[in-house]
Amino acid sequence: MDESAAMKVVAVRAVETVDAARKHWTDADRAWASRAAAETVGADASPDAFLARRAALAIERIAGRGAALPRALRSLEWRPWVGTAVVGLAFALGAFLDQLGGAQRVDILAPPVLGLLVWNVAVYVAIAVGYVVRFGEPAPPGPLRAGIVRFAGGLGRPRGSAGVNDAVVAFGEDWARRATPLYAMRASRILHFAAAALAAGVLAGLYLRGLALEYRASWESTFLDAAAVRSIASWTYWPGAALTGIPVPSVEDVAAIRAPAGENAARWLHLMAATVAAVAILPRLLLALAAGLVERHRASRFPLRLDEPYFQRLLRGYRGGAARVRVIPYSYAVPAPAAAGLEAIVARSFGGSAALLVSAPLAYGEDEALAAAIEGAAGNTLVALFSAAATPEREAHGAFLAELAKRRSEADALFAIVDEGAWAARFAGEPARIEERRGAWRQLCGEAGVAVVFVDLANPDLAATDAALDAAIGDRST
């Protein structure tokens, strides 16, 4: 999935996650988007293709109802002109920077480009050391990279505060988190190009001023003689000498330009320029190329984790058609209001076309009945249903969960629901008692490796239950 498609998928995810009340994007809208996308891409398409097409269809319909989300999408798109502007400004800064000062004298021991060289070498060392220390993990964006990411990518801006804008805010925050690695690499590419452009600008300005002015090369020192100065110069300018073939002047030549004497600085400037090219420009271009390759890979294969519960739910519906949910109550005769609540929860969390089958209640030791209850359940979502009024026991409820987990197909999702409606009503004034019972059920289900959700089935909070089921299924699918 590429960057553009991933952005739309994340935007639709924000809408469907935040709009829990289904006020702006209804269950019918969600079902339509999934159905239309499946019909468009076909049964053999990849998950990425299905999700991308579904998001595109959803964005089109949402755009017809308001401009907030499309406007957010546009505001978060990367602005390529920012990179061009940064590189252009860096070149202009280098070209017009008076590196040589007003004296028209080039000190070969302290060349005017020395700061530029030292800065670039320090950057290379920091990159190498950081890579080793972090074992290849990318570095967190520094101030420059973070600034470019915020400005060019639109990250970190306020989006709104109420109504449909809640989804827009969530989208902005989610996209900022997911896109930061890509945008940071993109900013790195820009900064490497800008550093090369700055160095190129310095050289361009240096040569342009040299056309109208004569610069004189010399040196002076309290402690060094000509031989020592020549040795330092040979180390300083060896990259330029190797690149151009211009030799570093001999000891005699160096001695002859000791202040107040001097000579035309042309050959020294050529050595300096070639050294800058070798140390500052070429490595930066290579680093920019490497960053660009990584950036292109990340942009064309955006790392969107499809094992998140939200995506798993959509993909289950796409791969297997209508979801099938099989509920197996244990020592619990499900009353009619609770059964109606189950139907509402399944329709909300698994889609209106989901098939719900509630088995007859099982009692302790009914292994044959359990086998019959889960026969043909491959591909189903299995739900063990308990009443909070029952005290959880390892020998009974725990054994039932263990047997259910052992008999189920590996392809099935399995979790437990504890109906706490009657229990919570009975002890409404004793929250500690309710929480104590929840803790006992959590411990029992945790020992069996089964996620548990607590619901008042007769009066379910559909939004909260939906989120809890997402977490439960996600915990056991990752």
XYZ file of C-alpha atoms in Angstrom:
478
model
C 0.000 0.000 0.000
C 1.440 3.363 -0.971
C 1.500 6.538 1.093
C -1.582 8.117 -0.476
C -3.752 5.030 -0.016
C -2.500 4.530 3.538
C -3.431 8.108 4.423
C -6.999 7.516 3.252
C -7.199 4.220 5.136
C -6.018 5.916 8.336
C -8.526 8.739 7.790
C -11.451 6.325 7.430
C -10.209 4.353 10.426
C -10.348 7.544 12.490
C -13.923 8.215 11.401
C -15.092 4.672 12.109
C -13.278 4.494 15.431
C -14.191 7.913 16.817
C -17.783 8.040 15.539
C -18.898 5.385 17.989
C -22.485 6.628 17.933
C -22.624 6.187 14.126
C -23.974 9.732 13.727
C -21.869 10.726 10.725
C -20.934 7.321 9.332
C -23.600 4.711 9.958
C -23.472 0.924 10.059
C -25.162 0.943 6.653
C -22.406 3.207 5.308
C -19.723 0.913 6.661
C -21.368 -2.187 5.237
C -21.805 -0.469 1.866
C -18.133 0.541 1.734
C -16.990 -3.011 2.490
C -19.421 -4.597 0.049
C -18.653 -2.156 -2.778
C -14.903 -2.510 -2.279
C -15.117 -6.316 -2.288
C -17.159 -6.250 -5.496
C -14.677 -3.872 -7.131
C -11.398 -5.603 -6.275
C -12.693 -9.180 -6.431
C -12.241 -12.122 -4.115
C -8.564 -12.708 -4.913
C -7.282 -9.196 -4.230
C -4.723 -8.521 -1.522
C -5.796 -7.083 1.842
C -4.015 -3.846 0.917
C -6.027 -3.515 -2.288
C -9.323 -4.141 -0.509
C -8.615 -1.678 2.305
C -7.342 0.983 -0.098
C -10.394 0.713 -2.342
C -12.757 0.708 0.630
C -11.112 3.847 2.013
C -11.316 5.617 -1.349
C -15.036 4.841 -1.639
C -15.665 5.949 1.931
C -13.784 9.226 1.425
C -15.880 9.969 -1.657
C -19.127 9.490 0.268
C -17.903 11.374 3.344
C -16.755 14.276 1.153
C -20.319 14.681 -0.078
C -21.469 15.312 3.493
C -18.835 17.831 4.582
C -15.404 19.184 3.733
C -13.663 18.634 7.082
C -12.076 15.263 6.319
C -11.044 16.020 2.700
C -9.562 19.301 3.927
C -7.593 17.423 6.588
C -6.309 15.002 3.955
C -5.057 17.876 1.820
C -3.471 19.633 4.787
C -1.516 16.527 5.792
C -0.172 15.755 2.330
C 3.542 16.351 1.909
C 4.454 19.655 0.240
C 7.304 18.965 -2.220
C 7.973 22.658 -2.764
C 9.264 22.939 0.805
C 12.235 20.725 -0.017
C 13.005 22.690 -3.170
C 12.813 25.952 -1.232
C 15.107 24.714 1.553
C 17.756 23.544 -0.919
C 17.529 26.781 -2.910
C 17.845 28.918 0.204
C 20.849 26.893 1.364
C 22.640 27.497 -1.949
C 21.832 31.214 -1.843
C 23.068 31.467 1.740
C 26.354 29.824 0.828
C 26.816 31.937 -2.303
C 26.332 35.256 -0.555
C 28.120 34.426 2.650
C 31.339 36.434 2.890
C 33.528 33.519 3.812
C 36.783 35.322 3.137
C 36.016 38.536 5.016
C 37.182 41.936 3.897
C 40.953 41.431 4.177
C 41.262 39.398 0.954
C 43.761 37.155 2.755
C 43.583 33.371 2.863
C 45.213 31.839 5.919
C 46.229 28.338 4.858
C 46.277 27.191 8.513
C 42.736 28.433 9.106
C 41.062 28.258 5.695
C 37.736 30.069 5.314
C 35.961 26.753 4.661
C 37.358 25.083 7.777
C 34.100 25.441 9.715
C 32.160 23.898 6.842
C 34.508 20.913 6.726
C 34.507 20.369 10.489
C 30.708 20.591 10.647
C 30.213 17.971 7.934
C 32.774 15.588 9.401
C 31.083 15.949 12.801
C 27.731 15.085 11.197
C 29.179 11.947 9.573
C 30.689 10.827 12.873
C 27.400 11.447 14.691
C 25.480 9.447 12.062
C 27.907 6.521 12.275
C 28.081 6.480 16.074
C 24.312 6.829 16.387
C 23.745 3.959 13.962
C 26.047 1.690 15.965
C 24.668 2.731 19.358
C 21.063 2.247 18.247
C 21.868 -1.038 16.454
C 20.583 0.297 13.146
C 17.388 1.820 14.515
C 16.541 5.235 13.031
C 17.373 8.289 15.094
C 14.566 10.441 16.487
C 14.154 13.594 14.394
C 16.325 16.498 15.525
C 15.114 20.112 15.560
C 15.809 20.719 11.862
C 14.220 17.491 10.684
C 11.275 17.921 13.039
C 10.729 21.454 11.780
C 10.706 20.374 8.152
C 8.364 17.468 8.968
C 5.899 19.767 10.719
C 5.994 22.413 8.002
C 6.114 20.241 4.883
C 3.906 17.454 6.226
C 1.411 19.564 8.142
C 1.958 17.502 11.289
C 1.251 18.932 14.705
C -1.393 21.468 13.691
C -4.700 21.818 15.571
C -7.600 20.371 13.603
C -10.753 21.238 15.473
C -12.502 20.255 18.638
C -16.099 19.133 18.243
C -18.508 17.065 16.177
C -17.026 15.469 13.081
C -13.810 17.344 13.824
C -13.140 14.845 16.625
C -12.441 12.287 13.911
C -10.276 14.822 12.085
C -8.243 15.425 15.250
C -7.829 11.677 15.756
C -6.795 11.280 12.123
C -4.161 14.009 12.422
C -2.681 12.468 15.557
C -2.751 8.925 14.171
C -1.230 9.918 10.845
C 1.486 11.934 12.593
C 2.469 8.830 14.546
C 2.392 6.487 11.567
C 3.963 8.825 8.994
C 6.767 10.251 11.132
C 9.349 7.599 10.069
C 8.623 8.283 6.382
C 8.509 12.047 6.790
C 11.682 12.043 8.901
C 13.541 10.147 6.174
C 12.176 12.588 3.605
C 13.412 15.482 5.740
C 16.829 13.795 6.007
C 17.053 13.660 2.229
C 16.203 17.353 2.006
C 18.748 18.311 4.662
C 21.541 16.324 2.996
C 20.775 18.024 -0.313
C 20.647 21.371 1.494
C 24.051 20.761 3.098
C 25.516 19.922 -0.316
C 23.852 23.017 -1.780
C 25.256 25.198 1.011
C 28.773 23.949 0.299
C 28.275 24.395 -3.447
C 27.020 27.921 -2.815
C 30.095 28.728 -0.759
C 32.350 27.566 -3.586
C 30.324 29.444 -6.189
C 30.539 32.640 -4.163
C 34.224 32.139 -3.545
C 35.029 31.781 -7.251
C 32.717 34.618 -8.280
C 34.421 37.013 -5.872
C 37.774 35.721 -7.021
C 37.004 36.968 -10.536
C 36.960 40.584 -9.340
C 39.341 40.417 -6.371
C 42.799 38.991 -5.837
C 43.122 36.885 -2.744
C 46.570 36.347 -1.266
C 47.584 33.154 0.522
C 49.914 33.296 3.531
C 50.343 32.017 7.058
C 51.829 32.988 10.396
C 52.469 31.109 13.622
C 54.241 31.570 16.927
C 55.126 27.900 17.336
C 55.169 26.261 13.896
C 57.822 26.343 11.215
C 57.352 25.863 7.480
C 57.829 22.071 7.646
C 55.124 21.687 10.303
C 52.768 23.970 8.398
C 53.341 22.005 5.204
C 52.610 18.748 7.053
C 49.340 20.176 8.429
C 48.389 21.471 4.984
C 49.072 18.109 3.372
C 46.673 16.423 5.822
C 44.071 19.156 5.538
C 44.011 19.339 1.753
C 44.772 15.744 0.797
C 41.161 15.016 -0.348
C 41.353 17.970 -2.742
C 44.827 16.989 -3.914
C 43.683 13.423 -4.562
C 40.591 14.621 -6.415
C 42.296 17.207 -8.634
C 45.872 15.990 -8.882
C 47.105 19.408 -7.695
C 50.004 18.780 -5.284
C 50.217 20.499 -1.933
C 53.023 23.107 -2.225
C 56.470 22.103 -0.993
C 58.109 23.208 2.254
C 60.067 25.825 0.329
C 56.888 27.218 -1.240
C 55.197 27.291 2.149
C 58.184 29.063 3.720
C 58.094 31.671 0.957
C 54.538 32.791 1.826
C 55.052 33.270 5.553
C 53.508 36.616 6.571
C 54.020 39.373 5.714
C 54.848 37.677 2.389
C 52.179 35.931 0.312
C 51.200 34.706 -3.122
C 48.185 34.556 -5.400
C 45.793 32.156 -3.639
C 44.427 30.442 -6.763
C 46.057 27.036 -6.225
C 45.151 27.070 -2.542
C 41.558 27.967 -3.369
C 41.432 25.119 -5.898
C 42.651 22.713 -3.207
C 40.103 24.085 -0.743
C 37.268 23.819 -3.262
C 38.151 20.247 -4.192
C 38.443 19.335 -0.512
C 34.991 20.794 0.142
C 33.637 18.817 -2.811
C 35.226 15.612 -1.524
C 34.304 16.064 2.136
C 31.053 18.035 2.078
C 29.356 17.727 -1.305
C 29.909 14.183 -2.585
C 29.216 12.394 0.747
C 26.113 14.496 1.283
C 24.834 13.617 -2.167
C 25.413 9.932 -1.438
C 23.597 10.238 1.889
C 20.735 12.050 0.159
C 20.566 9.261 -2.428
C 20.467 6.604 0.301
C 17.783 8.497 2.207
C 15.820 8.888 -1.020
C 15.899 5.149 -1.679
C 14.676 4.377 1.840
C 12.039 7.086 1.508
C 10.798 5.674 -1.792
C 10.580 2.192 -0.301
C 8.616 3.440 2.700
C 6.305 5.567 0.565
C 5.509 2.723 -1.840
C 5.176 0.115 0.933
C 3.750 2.134 3.776
C 4.118 0.126 7.015
C 0.461 -0.093 7.993
C 0.039 -2.913 10.501
C -2.942 -4.975 9.439
C -2.926 -7.079 12.608
C -4.700 -4.282 14.482
C -8.222 -5.294 15.591
C -9.882 -2.691 13.361
C -8.250 -4.060 10.213
C -8.670 -7.669 11.282
C -12.410 -7.143 11.576
C -12.665 -5.650 8.090
C -10.513 -8.384 6.590
C -12.468 -11.170 8.261
C -15.595 -9.850 6.600
C -13.812 -9.592 3.251
C -12.169 -13.005 3.313
C -14.973 -15.009 4.834
C -18.069 -13.111 3.821
C -20.605 -12.641 6.594
C -19.140 -13.278 10.038
C -20.363 -16.293 11.997
C -20.504 -15.953 15.760
C -21.209 -19.012 17.875
C -22.036 -18.389 21.549
C -21.769 -21.278 24.019
C -23.266 -20.440 27.438
C -21.885 -22.327 30.422
C -24.333 -23.040 33.237
C -26.298 -19.994 32.188
C -29.786 -19.932 30.683
C -29.711 -16.768 28.619
C -32.836 -14.644 29.282
C -34.604 -12.992 26.369
C -33.347 -9.441 27.100
C -29.773 -10.720 27.250
C -30.246 -12.629 23.982
C -31.506 -9.431 22.345
C -28.461 -7.617 23.674
C -26.211 -10.300 22.183
C -27.846 -9.801 18.810
C -27.309 -6.039 18.996
C -23.659 -6.475 19.980
C -22.961 -8.936 17.172
C -24.675 -6.711 14.605
C -22.679 -3.714 15.806
C -19.293 -5.377 16.146
C -19.410 -7.951 13.331
C -21.761 -6.318 10.842
C -25.473 -6.447 10.255
C -25.138 -9.549 8.078
C -23.332 -11.547 10.783
C -24.890 -14.888 11.696
C -25.408 -15.516 15.420
C -25.917 -19.006 16.819
C -26.522 -19.442 20.557
C -26.071 -23.031 21.721
C -27.991 -24.656 24.531
C -26.379 -24.033 27.937
C -23.718 -26.552 28.907
C -23.066 -27.921 32.369
C -19.859 -29.179 33.929
C -18.651 -32.455 32.409
C -20.806 -32.410 29.281
C -17.924 -33.134 26.915
C -20.113 -34.725 24.258
C -22.461 -31.741 24.264
C -19.463 -29.426 23.962
C -18.166 -31.382 20.985
C -21.578 -31.137 19.331
C -21.798 -27.411 20.091
C -18.573 -26.601 18.272
C -18.949 -29.150 15.472
C -18.599 -27.407 12.128
C -17.459 -24.207 13.836
C -14.321 -23.749 11.733
C -14.116 -20.125 10.694
C -16.543 -19.067 13.424
C -15.868 -16.638 16.225
C -16.450 -18.638 19.396
C -17.776 -16.929 22.511
C -17.877 -18.566 25.924
C -20.736 -16.925 27.823
C -20.843 -16.821 31.626
C -22.955 -15.095 34.241
C -21.191 -12.845 36.735
C -23.529 -14.242 39.381
C -21.528 -17.484 39.253
C -18.294 -17.750 41.206
C -15.544 -18.682 38.711
C -14.026 -22.084 39.469
C -10.964 -23.618 37.846
C -12.399 -27.120 38.002
C -15.590 -26.076 36.212
C -15.384 -22.811 34.284
C -11.619 -23.037 33.820
C -11.837 -26.619 32.578
C -14.624 -25.608 30.182
C -12.490 -22.800 28.714
C -9.478 -25.082 28.408
C -11.529 -27.757 26.651
C -13.101 -25.186 24.357
C -9.697 -23.788 23.437
C -8.358 -27.301 22.790
C -11.238 -28.348 20.551
C -11.601 -25.171 18.517
C -10.047 -24.759 15.105
C -6.842 -22.738 14.941
C -8.604 -20.363 12.554
C -11.270 -19.435 15.114
C -11.250 -16.395 17.329
C -12.160 -17.215 20.914
C -13.040 -14.938 23.800
C -15.340 -14.896 26.816
C -18.246 -12.636 27.715
C -19.350 -12.289 31.322
C -22.909 -10.970 31.626
C -22.804 -8.854 34.760
C -26.211 -7.190 34.402
C -28.046 -8.956 37.238
C -24.944 -9.090 39.450
C -24.157 -5.404 38.974
C -27.768 -4.440 39.679
C -27.780 -6.501 42.865
C -24.594 -4.882 44.178
C -25.021 -1.447 42.606
C -23.978 0.244 45.846
C -20.892 -1.931 46.310
C -18.459 -1.192 43.446
C -15.645 -2.951 45.292
C -17.675 -6.176 45.312
C -18.312 -5.866 41.576
C -14.649 -5.213 40.837
C -13.607 -8.138 43.030
C -15.797 -10.483 40.984
C -14.404 -9.045 37.758
C -10.892 -9.645 39.029
C -11.692 -13.286 39.724
C -13.036 -13.760 36.197
C -10.043 -11.972 34.675
C -7.663 -14.248 36.543
C -9.508 -17.400 35.504
C -9.729 -16.409 31.845
C -6.146 -15.191 31.845
C -4.946 -18.576 33.080
C -6.793 -20.177 30.161
C -5.329 -17.674 27.702
C -8.766 -16.327 26.801
C -9.623 -12.621 26.688
C -12.722 -11.584 28.603
C -15.267 -8.789 28.137
C -17.746 -7.660 30.795
C -21.164 -6.575 29.511
C -24.641 -5.898 30.816
C -26.290 -7.866 28.026
C -29.774 -6.614 28.812
C -28.632 -2.987 28.471
C -25.342 -3.067 26.564
C -23.221 0.021 25.964
C -22.621 -0.798 22.309
C -19.763 1.653 21.774
C -17.844 0.516 24.863
C -18.506 -3.144 24.116
C -17.393 -2.671 20.530
C -14.070 -1.240 21.711
C -13.653 -3.990 24.303
C -14.303 -6.699 21.714
C -11.786 -5.108 19.375
C -9.197 -5.262 22.136
C -10.142 -8.823 23.086
C -9.936 -10.164 19.550
C -6.773 -8.174 18.904
C -5.076 -9.539 22.026
C -5.556 -13.093 20.778
C -4.798 -12.459 17.111
C -1.392 -10.816 17.462
